[in-house]
Tab-separated table of C-alpha atoms and ligand atoms in Angstrom:
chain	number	residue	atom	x	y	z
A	241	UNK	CA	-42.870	-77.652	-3.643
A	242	UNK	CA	-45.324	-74.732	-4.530
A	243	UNK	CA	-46.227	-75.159	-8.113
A	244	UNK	CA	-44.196	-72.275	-10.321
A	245	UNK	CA	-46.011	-68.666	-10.239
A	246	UNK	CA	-46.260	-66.161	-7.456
A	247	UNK	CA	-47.117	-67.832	-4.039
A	248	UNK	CA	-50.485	-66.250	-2.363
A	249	UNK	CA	-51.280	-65.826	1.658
A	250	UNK	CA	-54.429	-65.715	3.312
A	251	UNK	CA	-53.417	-63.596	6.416
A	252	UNK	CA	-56.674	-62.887	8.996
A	253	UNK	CA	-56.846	-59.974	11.598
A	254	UNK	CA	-54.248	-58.151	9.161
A	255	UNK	CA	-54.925	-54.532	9.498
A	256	UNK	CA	-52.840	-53.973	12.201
A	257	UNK	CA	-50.662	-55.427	14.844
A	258	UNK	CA	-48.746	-58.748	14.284
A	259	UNK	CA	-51.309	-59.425	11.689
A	260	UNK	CA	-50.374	-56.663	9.444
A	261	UNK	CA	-46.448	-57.139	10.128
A	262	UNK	CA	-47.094	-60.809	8.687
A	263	UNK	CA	-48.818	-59.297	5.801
A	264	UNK	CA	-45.768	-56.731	4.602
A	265	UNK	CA	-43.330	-59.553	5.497
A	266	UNK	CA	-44.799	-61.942	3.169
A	267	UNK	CA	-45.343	-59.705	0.788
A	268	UNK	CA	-41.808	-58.484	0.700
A	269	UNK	CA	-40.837	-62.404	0.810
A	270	UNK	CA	-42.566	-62.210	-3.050
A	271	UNK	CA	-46.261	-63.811	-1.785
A	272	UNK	CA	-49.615	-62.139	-3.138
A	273	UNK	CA	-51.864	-61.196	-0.539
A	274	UNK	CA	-55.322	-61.663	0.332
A	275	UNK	CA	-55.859	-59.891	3.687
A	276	UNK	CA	-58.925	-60.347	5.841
A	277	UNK	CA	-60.324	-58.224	8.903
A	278	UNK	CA	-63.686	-57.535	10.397
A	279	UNK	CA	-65.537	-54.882	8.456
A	280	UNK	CA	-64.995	-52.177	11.645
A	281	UNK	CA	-61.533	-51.893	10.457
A	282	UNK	CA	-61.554	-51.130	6.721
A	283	UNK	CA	-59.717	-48.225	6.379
A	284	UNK	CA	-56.445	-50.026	8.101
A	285	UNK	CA	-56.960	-52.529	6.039
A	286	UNK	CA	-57.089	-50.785	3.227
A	287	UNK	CA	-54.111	-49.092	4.366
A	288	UNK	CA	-52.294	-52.387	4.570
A	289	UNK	CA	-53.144	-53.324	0.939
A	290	UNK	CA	-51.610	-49.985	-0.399
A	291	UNK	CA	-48.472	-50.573	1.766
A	292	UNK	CA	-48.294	-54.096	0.333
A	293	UNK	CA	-48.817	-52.628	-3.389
A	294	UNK	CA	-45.725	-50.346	-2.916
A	295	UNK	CA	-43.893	-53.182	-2.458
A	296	UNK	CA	-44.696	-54.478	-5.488
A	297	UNK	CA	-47.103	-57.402	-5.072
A	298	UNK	CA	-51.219	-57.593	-5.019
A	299	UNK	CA	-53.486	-57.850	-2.526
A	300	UNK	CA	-57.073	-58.358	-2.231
A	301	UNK	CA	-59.243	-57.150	0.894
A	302	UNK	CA	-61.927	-59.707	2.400
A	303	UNK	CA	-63.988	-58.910	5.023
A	304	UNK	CA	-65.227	-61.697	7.324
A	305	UNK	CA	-65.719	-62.735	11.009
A	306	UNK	CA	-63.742	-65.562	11.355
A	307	UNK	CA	-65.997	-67.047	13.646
A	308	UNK	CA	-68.844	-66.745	11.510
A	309	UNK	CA	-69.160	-70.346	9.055
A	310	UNK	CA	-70.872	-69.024	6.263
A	311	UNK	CA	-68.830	-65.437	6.063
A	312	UNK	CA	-65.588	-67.583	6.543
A	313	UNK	CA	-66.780	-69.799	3.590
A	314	UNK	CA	-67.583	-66.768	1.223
A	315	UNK	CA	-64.249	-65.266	1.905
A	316	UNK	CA	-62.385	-68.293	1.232
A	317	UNK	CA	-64.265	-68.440	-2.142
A	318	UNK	CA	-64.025	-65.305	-3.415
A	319	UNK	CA	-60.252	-65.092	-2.380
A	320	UNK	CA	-59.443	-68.090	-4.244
A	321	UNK	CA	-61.687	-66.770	-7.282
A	322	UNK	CA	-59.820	-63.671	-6.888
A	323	UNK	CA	-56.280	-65.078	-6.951
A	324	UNK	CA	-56.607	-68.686	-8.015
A	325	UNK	CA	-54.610	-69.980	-5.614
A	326	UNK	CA	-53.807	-70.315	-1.974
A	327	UNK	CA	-50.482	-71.503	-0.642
A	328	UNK	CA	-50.349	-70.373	2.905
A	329	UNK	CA	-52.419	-69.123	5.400
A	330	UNK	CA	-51.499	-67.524	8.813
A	331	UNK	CA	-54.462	-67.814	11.383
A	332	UNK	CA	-53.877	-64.756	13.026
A	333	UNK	CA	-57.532	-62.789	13.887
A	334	UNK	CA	-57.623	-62.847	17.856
A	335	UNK	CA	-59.113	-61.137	20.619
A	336	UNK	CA	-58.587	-60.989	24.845
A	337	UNK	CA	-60.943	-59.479	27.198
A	338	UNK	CA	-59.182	-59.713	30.309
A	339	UNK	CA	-61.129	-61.492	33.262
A	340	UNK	CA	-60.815	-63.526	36.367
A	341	UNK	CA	-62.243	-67.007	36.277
A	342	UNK	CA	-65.033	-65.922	39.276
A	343	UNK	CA	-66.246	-63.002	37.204
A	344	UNK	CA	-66.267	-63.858	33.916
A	345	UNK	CA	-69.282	-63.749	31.941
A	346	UNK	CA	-70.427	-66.563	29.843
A	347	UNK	CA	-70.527	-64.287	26.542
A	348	UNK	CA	-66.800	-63.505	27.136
A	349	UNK	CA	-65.810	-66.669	27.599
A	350	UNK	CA	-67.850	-67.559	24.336
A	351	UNK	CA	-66.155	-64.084	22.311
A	352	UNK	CA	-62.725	-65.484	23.153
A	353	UNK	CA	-62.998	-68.957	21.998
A	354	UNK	CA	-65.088	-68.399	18.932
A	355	UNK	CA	-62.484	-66.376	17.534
A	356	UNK	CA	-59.186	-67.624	18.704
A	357	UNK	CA	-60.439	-71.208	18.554
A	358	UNK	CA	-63.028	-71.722	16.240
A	359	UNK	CA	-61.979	-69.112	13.948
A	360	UNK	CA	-58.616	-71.055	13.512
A	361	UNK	CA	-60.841	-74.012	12.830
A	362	UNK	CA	-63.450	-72.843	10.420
A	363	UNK	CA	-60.978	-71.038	8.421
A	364	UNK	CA	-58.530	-74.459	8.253
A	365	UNK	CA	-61.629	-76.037	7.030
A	366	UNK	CA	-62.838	-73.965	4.154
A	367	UNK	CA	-59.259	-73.945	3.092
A	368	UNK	CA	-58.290	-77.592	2.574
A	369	UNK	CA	-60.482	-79.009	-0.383
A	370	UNK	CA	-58.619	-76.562	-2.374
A	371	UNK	CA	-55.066	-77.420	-0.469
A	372	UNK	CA	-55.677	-81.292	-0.837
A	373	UNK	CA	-56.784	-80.557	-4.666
A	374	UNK	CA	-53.101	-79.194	-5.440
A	375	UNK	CA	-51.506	-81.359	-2.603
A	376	UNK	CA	-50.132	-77.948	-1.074
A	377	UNK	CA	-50.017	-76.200	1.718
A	378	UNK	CA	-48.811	-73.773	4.545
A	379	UNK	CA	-50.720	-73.719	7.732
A	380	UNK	CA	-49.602	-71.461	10.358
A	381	UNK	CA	-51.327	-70.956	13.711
A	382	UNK	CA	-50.980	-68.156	15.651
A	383	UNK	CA	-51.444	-69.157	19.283
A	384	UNK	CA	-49.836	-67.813	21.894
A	385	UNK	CA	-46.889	-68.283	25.043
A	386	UNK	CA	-50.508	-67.325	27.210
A	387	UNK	CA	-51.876	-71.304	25.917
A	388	UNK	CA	-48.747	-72.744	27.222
A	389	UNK	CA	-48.318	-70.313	30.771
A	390	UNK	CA	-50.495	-67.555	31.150
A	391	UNK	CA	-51.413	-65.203	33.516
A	392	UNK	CA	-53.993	-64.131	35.740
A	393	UNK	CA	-57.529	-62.581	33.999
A	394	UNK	CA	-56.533	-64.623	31.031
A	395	UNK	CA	-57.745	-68.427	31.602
A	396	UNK	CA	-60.421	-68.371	28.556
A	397	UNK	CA	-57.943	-66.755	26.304
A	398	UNK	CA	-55.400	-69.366	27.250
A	399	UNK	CA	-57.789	-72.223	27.204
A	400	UNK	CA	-58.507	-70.537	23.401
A	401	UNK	CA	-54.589	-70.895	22.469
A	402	UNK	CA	-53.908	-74.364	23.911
A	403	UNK	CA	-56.981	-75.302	21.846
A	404	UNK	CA	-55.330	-73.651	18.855
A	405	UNK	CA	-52.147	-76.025	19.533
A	406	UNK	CA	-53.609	-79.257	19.935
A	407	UNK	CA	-56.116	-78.632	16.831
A	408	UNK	CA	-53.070	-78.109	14.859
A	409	UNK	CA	-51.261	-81.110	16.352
A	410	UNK	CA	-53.781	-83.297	14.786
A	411	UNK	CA	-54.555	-81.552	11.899
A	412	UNK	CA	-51.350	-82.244	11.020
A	413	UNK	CA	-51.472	-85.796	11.575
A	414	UNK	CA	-54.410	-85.725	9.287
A	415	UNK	CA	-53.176	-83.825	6.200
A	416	UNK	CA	-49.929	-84.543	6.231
A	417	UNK	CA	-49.797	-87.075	3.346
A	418	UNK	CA	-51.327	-84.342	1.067
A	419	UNK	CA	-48.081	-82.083	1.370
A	420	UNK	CA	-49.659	-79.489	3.738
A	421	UNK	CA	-47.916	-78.855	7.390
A	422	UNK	CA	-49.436	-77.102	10.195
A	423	UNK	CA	-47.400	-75.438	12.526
A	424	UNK	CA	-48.221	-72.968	15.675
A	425	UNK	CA	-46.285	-69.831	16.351
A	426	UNK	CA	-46.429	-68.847	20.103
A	427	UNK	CA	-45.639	-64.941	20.313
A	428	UNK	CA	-44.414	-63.237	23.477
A	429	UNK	CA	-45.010	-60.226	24.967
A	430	UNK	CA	-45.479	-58.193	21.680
A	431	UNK	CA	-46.272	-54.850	21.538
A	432	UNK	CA	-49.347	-54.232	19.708
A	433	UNK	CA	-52.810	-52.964	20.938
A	434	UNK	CA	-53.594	-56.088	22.263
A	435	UNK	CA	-50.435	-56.632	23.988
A	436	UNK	CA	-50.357	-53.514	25.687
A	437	UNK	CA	-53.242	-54.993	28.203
A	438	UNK	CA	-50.304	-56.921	29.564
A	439	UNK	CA	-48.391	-53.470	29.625
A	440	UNK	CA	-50.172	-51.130	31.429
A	441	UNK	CA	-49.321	-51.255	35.119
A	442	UNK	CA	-45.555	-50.272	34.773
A	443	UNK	CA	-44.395	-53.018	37.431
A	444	UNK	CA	-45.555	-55.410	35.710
A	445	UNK	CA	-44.261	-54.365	32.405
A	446	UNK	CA	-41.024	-54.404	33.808
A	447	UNK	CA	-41.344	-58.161	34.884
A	448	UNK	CA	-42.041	-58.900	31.793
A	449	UNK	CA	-39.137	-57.826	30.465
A	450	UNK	CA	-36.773	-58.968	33.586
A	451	UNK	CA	-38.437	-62.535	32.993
A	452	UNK	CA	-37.078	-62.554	28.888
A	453	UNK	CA	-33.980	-63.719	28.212
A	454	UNK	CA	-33.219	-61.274	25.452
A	455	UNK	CA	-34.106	-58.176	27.913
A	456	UNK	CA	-36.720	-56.446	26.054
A	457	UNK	CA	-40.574	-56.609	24.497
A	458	UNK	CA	-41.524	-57.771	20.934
A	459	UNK	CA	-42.310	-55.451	18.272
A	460	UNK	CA	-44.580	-56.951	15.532
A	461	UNK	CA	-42.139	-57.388	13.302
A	462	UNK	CA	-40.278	-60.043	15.523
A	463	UNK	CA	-42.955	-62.873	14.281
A	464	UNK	CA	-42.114	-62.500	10.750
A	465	UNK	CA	-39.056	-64.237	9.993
A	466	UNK	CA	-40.681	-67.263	11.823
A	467	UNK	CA	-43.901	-67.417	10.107
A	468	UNK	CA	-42.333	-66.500	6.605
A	469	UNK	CA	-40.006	-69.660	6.883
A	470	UNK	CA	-43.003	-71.619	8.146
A	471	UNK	CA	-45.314	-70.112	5.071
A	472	UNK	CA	-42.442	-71.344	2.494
A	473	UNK	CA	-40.743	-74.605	1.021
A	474	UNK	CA	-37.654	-74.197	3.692
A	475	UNK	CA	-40.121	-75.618	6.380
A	476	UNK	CA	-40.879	-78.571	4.051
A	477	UNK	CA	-39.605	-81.242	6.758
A	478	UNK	CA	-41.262	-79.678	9.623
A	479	UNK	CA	-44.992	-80.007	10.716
A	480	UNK	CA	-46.918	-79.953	13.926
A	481	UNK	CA	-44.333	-78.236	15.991
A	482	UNK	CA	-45.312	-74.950	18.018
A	483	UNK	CA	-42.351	-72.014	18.263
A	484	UNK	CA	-41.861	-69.674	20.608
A	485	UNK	CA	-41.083	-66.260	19.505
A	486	UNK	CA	-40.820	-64.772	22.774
A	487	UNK	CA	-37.166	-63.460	23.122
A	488	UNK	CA	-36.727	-66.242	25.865
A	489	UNK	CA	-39.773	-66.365	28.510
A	490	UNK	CA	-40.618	-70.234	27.803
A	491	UNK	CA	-37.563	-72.149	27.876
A	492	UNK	CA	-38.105	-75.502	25.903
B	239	NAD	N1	-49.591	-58.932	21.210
B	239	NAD	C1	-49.218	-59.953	21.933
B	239	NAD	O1	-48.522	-59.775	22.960
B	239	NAD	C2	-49.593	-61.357	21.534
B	239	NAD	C3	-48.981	-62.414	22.230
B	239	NAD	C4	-49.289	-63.725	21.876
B	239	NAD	C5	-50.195	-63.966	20.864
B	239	NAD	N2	-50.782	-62.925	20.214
B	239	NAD	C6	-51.730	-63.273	19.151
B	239	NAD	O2	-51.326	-62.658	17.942
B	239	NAD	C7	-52.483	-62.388	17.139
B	239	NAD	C8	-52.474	-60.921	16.720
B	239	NAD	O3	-52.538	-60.135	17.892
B	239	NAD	P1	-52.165	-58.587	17.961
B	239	NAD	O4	-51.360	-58.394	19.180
B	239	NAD	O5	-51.670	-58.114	16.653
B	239	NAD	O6	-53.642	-58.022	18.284
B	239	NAD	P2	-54.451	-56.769	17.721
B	239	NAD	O7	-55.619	-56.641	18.613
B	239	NAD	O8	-53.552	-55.604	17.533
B	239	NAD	O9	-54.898	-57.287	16.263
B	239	NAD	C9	-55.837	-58.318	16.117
B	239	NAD	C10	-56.447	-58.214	14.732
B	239	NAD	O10	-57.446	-59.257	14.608
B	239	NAD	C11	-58.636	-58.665	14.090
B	239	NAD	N3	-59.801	-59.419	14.509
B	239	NAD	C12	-60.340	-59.493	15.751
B	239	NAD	N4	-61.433	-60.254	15.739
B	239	NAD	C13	-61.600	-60.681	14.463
B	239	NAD	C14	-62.559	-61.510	13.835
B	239	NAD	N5	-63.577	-62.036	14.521
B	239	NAD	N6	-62.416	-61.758	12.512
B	239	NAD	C15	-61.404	-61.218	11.800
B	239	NAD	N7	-60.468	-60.417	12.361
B	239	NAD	C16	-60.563	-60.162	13.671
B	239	NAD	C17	-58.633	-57.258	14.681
B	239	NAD	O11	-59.535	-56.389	14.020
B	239	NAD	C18	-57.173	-56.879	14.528
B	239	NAD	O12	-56.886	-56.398	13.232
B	239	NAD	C19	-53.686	-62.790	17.981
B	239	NAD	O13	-54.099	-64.095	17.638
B	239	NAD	C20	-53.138	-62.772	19.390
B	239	NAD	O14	-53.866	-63.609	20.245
B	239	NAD	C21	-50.519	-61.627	20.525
C-alpha cells in the first residue's frame, strides 16, 4: 500500500487530449498532480492545473521533452522536491506523423520513437531510485491498439508502441519485488487531436466504428477509469499486463 497522505501523479503530454482527461480523473480520484508538457503548450497546461485546483487538489506544472535525458531528469527532481513524493506515473506524451514505410524520412522515424519509446523509458528511469527507496509504485504505459494492429502510414508509430509494451513487460519483471507494477493501456480510436488523423476521410471513420464492438469512437475520458484503477492499490495483484480500451476492436 501507498504510505498514508495524499497520493501524487506524474502525468506527461497532459495539456490536452487523453493526457489531460488522465490528469482531472486522478485528480478527482484524490491524487496531487504534477503535470508535464513541452513548453509550446503552456497556456493548456496551465489551464489544466486550474481545472485540477477547482477540484480541490494541487498541481505543479513541469516543462520537459520527454525525450530529452537531462530535461527528463530535472523534471523528475524538481517534481519530487516540489511534492515529496511520487506514487504513480502515466507515460502518456506521444506523437504520430503519418507515413508510408517507402517515404518516410529518417528524422520521422527518429521523432516517433524518441518520444513514444524512449520517452517512456527515460522517464521510467529517473523515476525508480525514488520508487525503489519507498518500495512503491504505479507505472502505467500508454501504448496503443496501433503496437498490437495498426494501419497503413503508421509502421514507426506502431513499432514505437510495441516497444512501449515489451519495455514494460520486463520492467516489470525487474521491479516487481520492490512493490511497483507496470502495466500498458492500449487506447482505441479516441478522439483527440491526434486521433482525428485516423478520422478524417469519412469512409474510413465509419470503419472504424463498424469494426468496434461497442459501435462508436472513444472520447478521452474513456481511458480514465482504466488507468485510475491501474494508478491505485486495487491493481495491487496485477503487473505487466497490457488493456485494451478500445470499445471492442482487438478481441483478446
Ligand atoms: N487518440 C488516439 O486515438 C490514441 C490511440 C491510441 C493511443 N494514443 C496515445 O495516447 C497518448 C495521448 O494521445 P492523444 O490522442 O491525447 O494525443 P494529443 O496529440 O492530443 O496529445 C499528446 C500530448 O503529448 C504532448 N507531447 C508531445 N510530445 C511531447 C514531448 N516530447 N514531451 C512532452 N509532451 C509531449 C503534446 O503536447 C500533447 O499535450 C499518446 O501516447 C498516443 O500515442 C492515442
Amino acid at each position: 500500500m501507498s504510505d498514508a497522505g495524499t497520493r501524487t501523479a506524474l502525468v506527461t503530454g497532459a495539456s490536452r487530449g487523453i493526457g489531460r482527461a488522465i490528469a482531472l480523473g486522478l485528480a478527482r480520484e484524490g491524487f496531487d498532480l504534477v503535470l508535464n508538457d513541452i513548453e509550446r503548450q503552456k497556456d493548456q497546461l496551465d489551464t489544466v492545473r486550474t481545472e485540477i485546483e477547482a477540484i480541490g487538489r494541487r498541481a505543479v506544472t513541469l516543462f520537459a521533452d520527454v525525450s530529452d535525458a537531462g530535461a527528463v531528469q530535472a523534471m523528475v527532481s524538481h517534481a519530487i522536491d516540489a511534492t515529496g513524493r511520487i506514487d504513480a506515473v502515466v507515460n502518456n506524451a506521444g506523437i504520430l506523423i503519418p507515413g508510408t514505410v517507402e517515404a518516410l524520412p529518417e528524422r520521422h522515424w527518429d521523432a516517433v520513437m524518441d518520444v513514444n519509446a524512449k520517452g517512456t523509458f527515460l522517464v521510467v528511469q529517473a523515476l525508480l531510485p525514488h520508487m525503489r527507496a519507498r518500495g512503491y509504485g504505479r507505472i502505467v504505459n500508454i501504448a496503443s491498439i496501433g503496437g498490437k494492429h495498426g494501419a497503413p502510414e503508421q509502421a514507426h508509430y506502431s513499432a514505437s508502441k510495441a516497444a512501449v509494451m515489451g519495455f514494460t513487460r520486463v520492467l516489470a519483471q525487474e521491479v516487481g519485488a520492490q512493490g511497483i507494477t507496470a502495466n500498458c493501456i492500449c487506447p482505441g480510436i479516441i478522439v483527440t487531436d491526434m486521433g482525428r488523423t485516423n478520422l478524417e476521410d469519412p469512409v474510413v471513420a465509419e470503419r472504424w466504428i463498424s469494426n468496434t464492438a461497442l459501435r462508436r469512437l472513444g472520447q478521452p475520458e474513456d481511458v480514465v477509469g482504466p488507468v485510475c484503477f491501474l494508478a491505485s492499490d486495487a491493481s495491487a495483484f496485477v503487473t505487466g499486463q497490457t488493456l485494451n480500451v478500445d470499445g471492442g476492436i482487438v478481441l483478446s
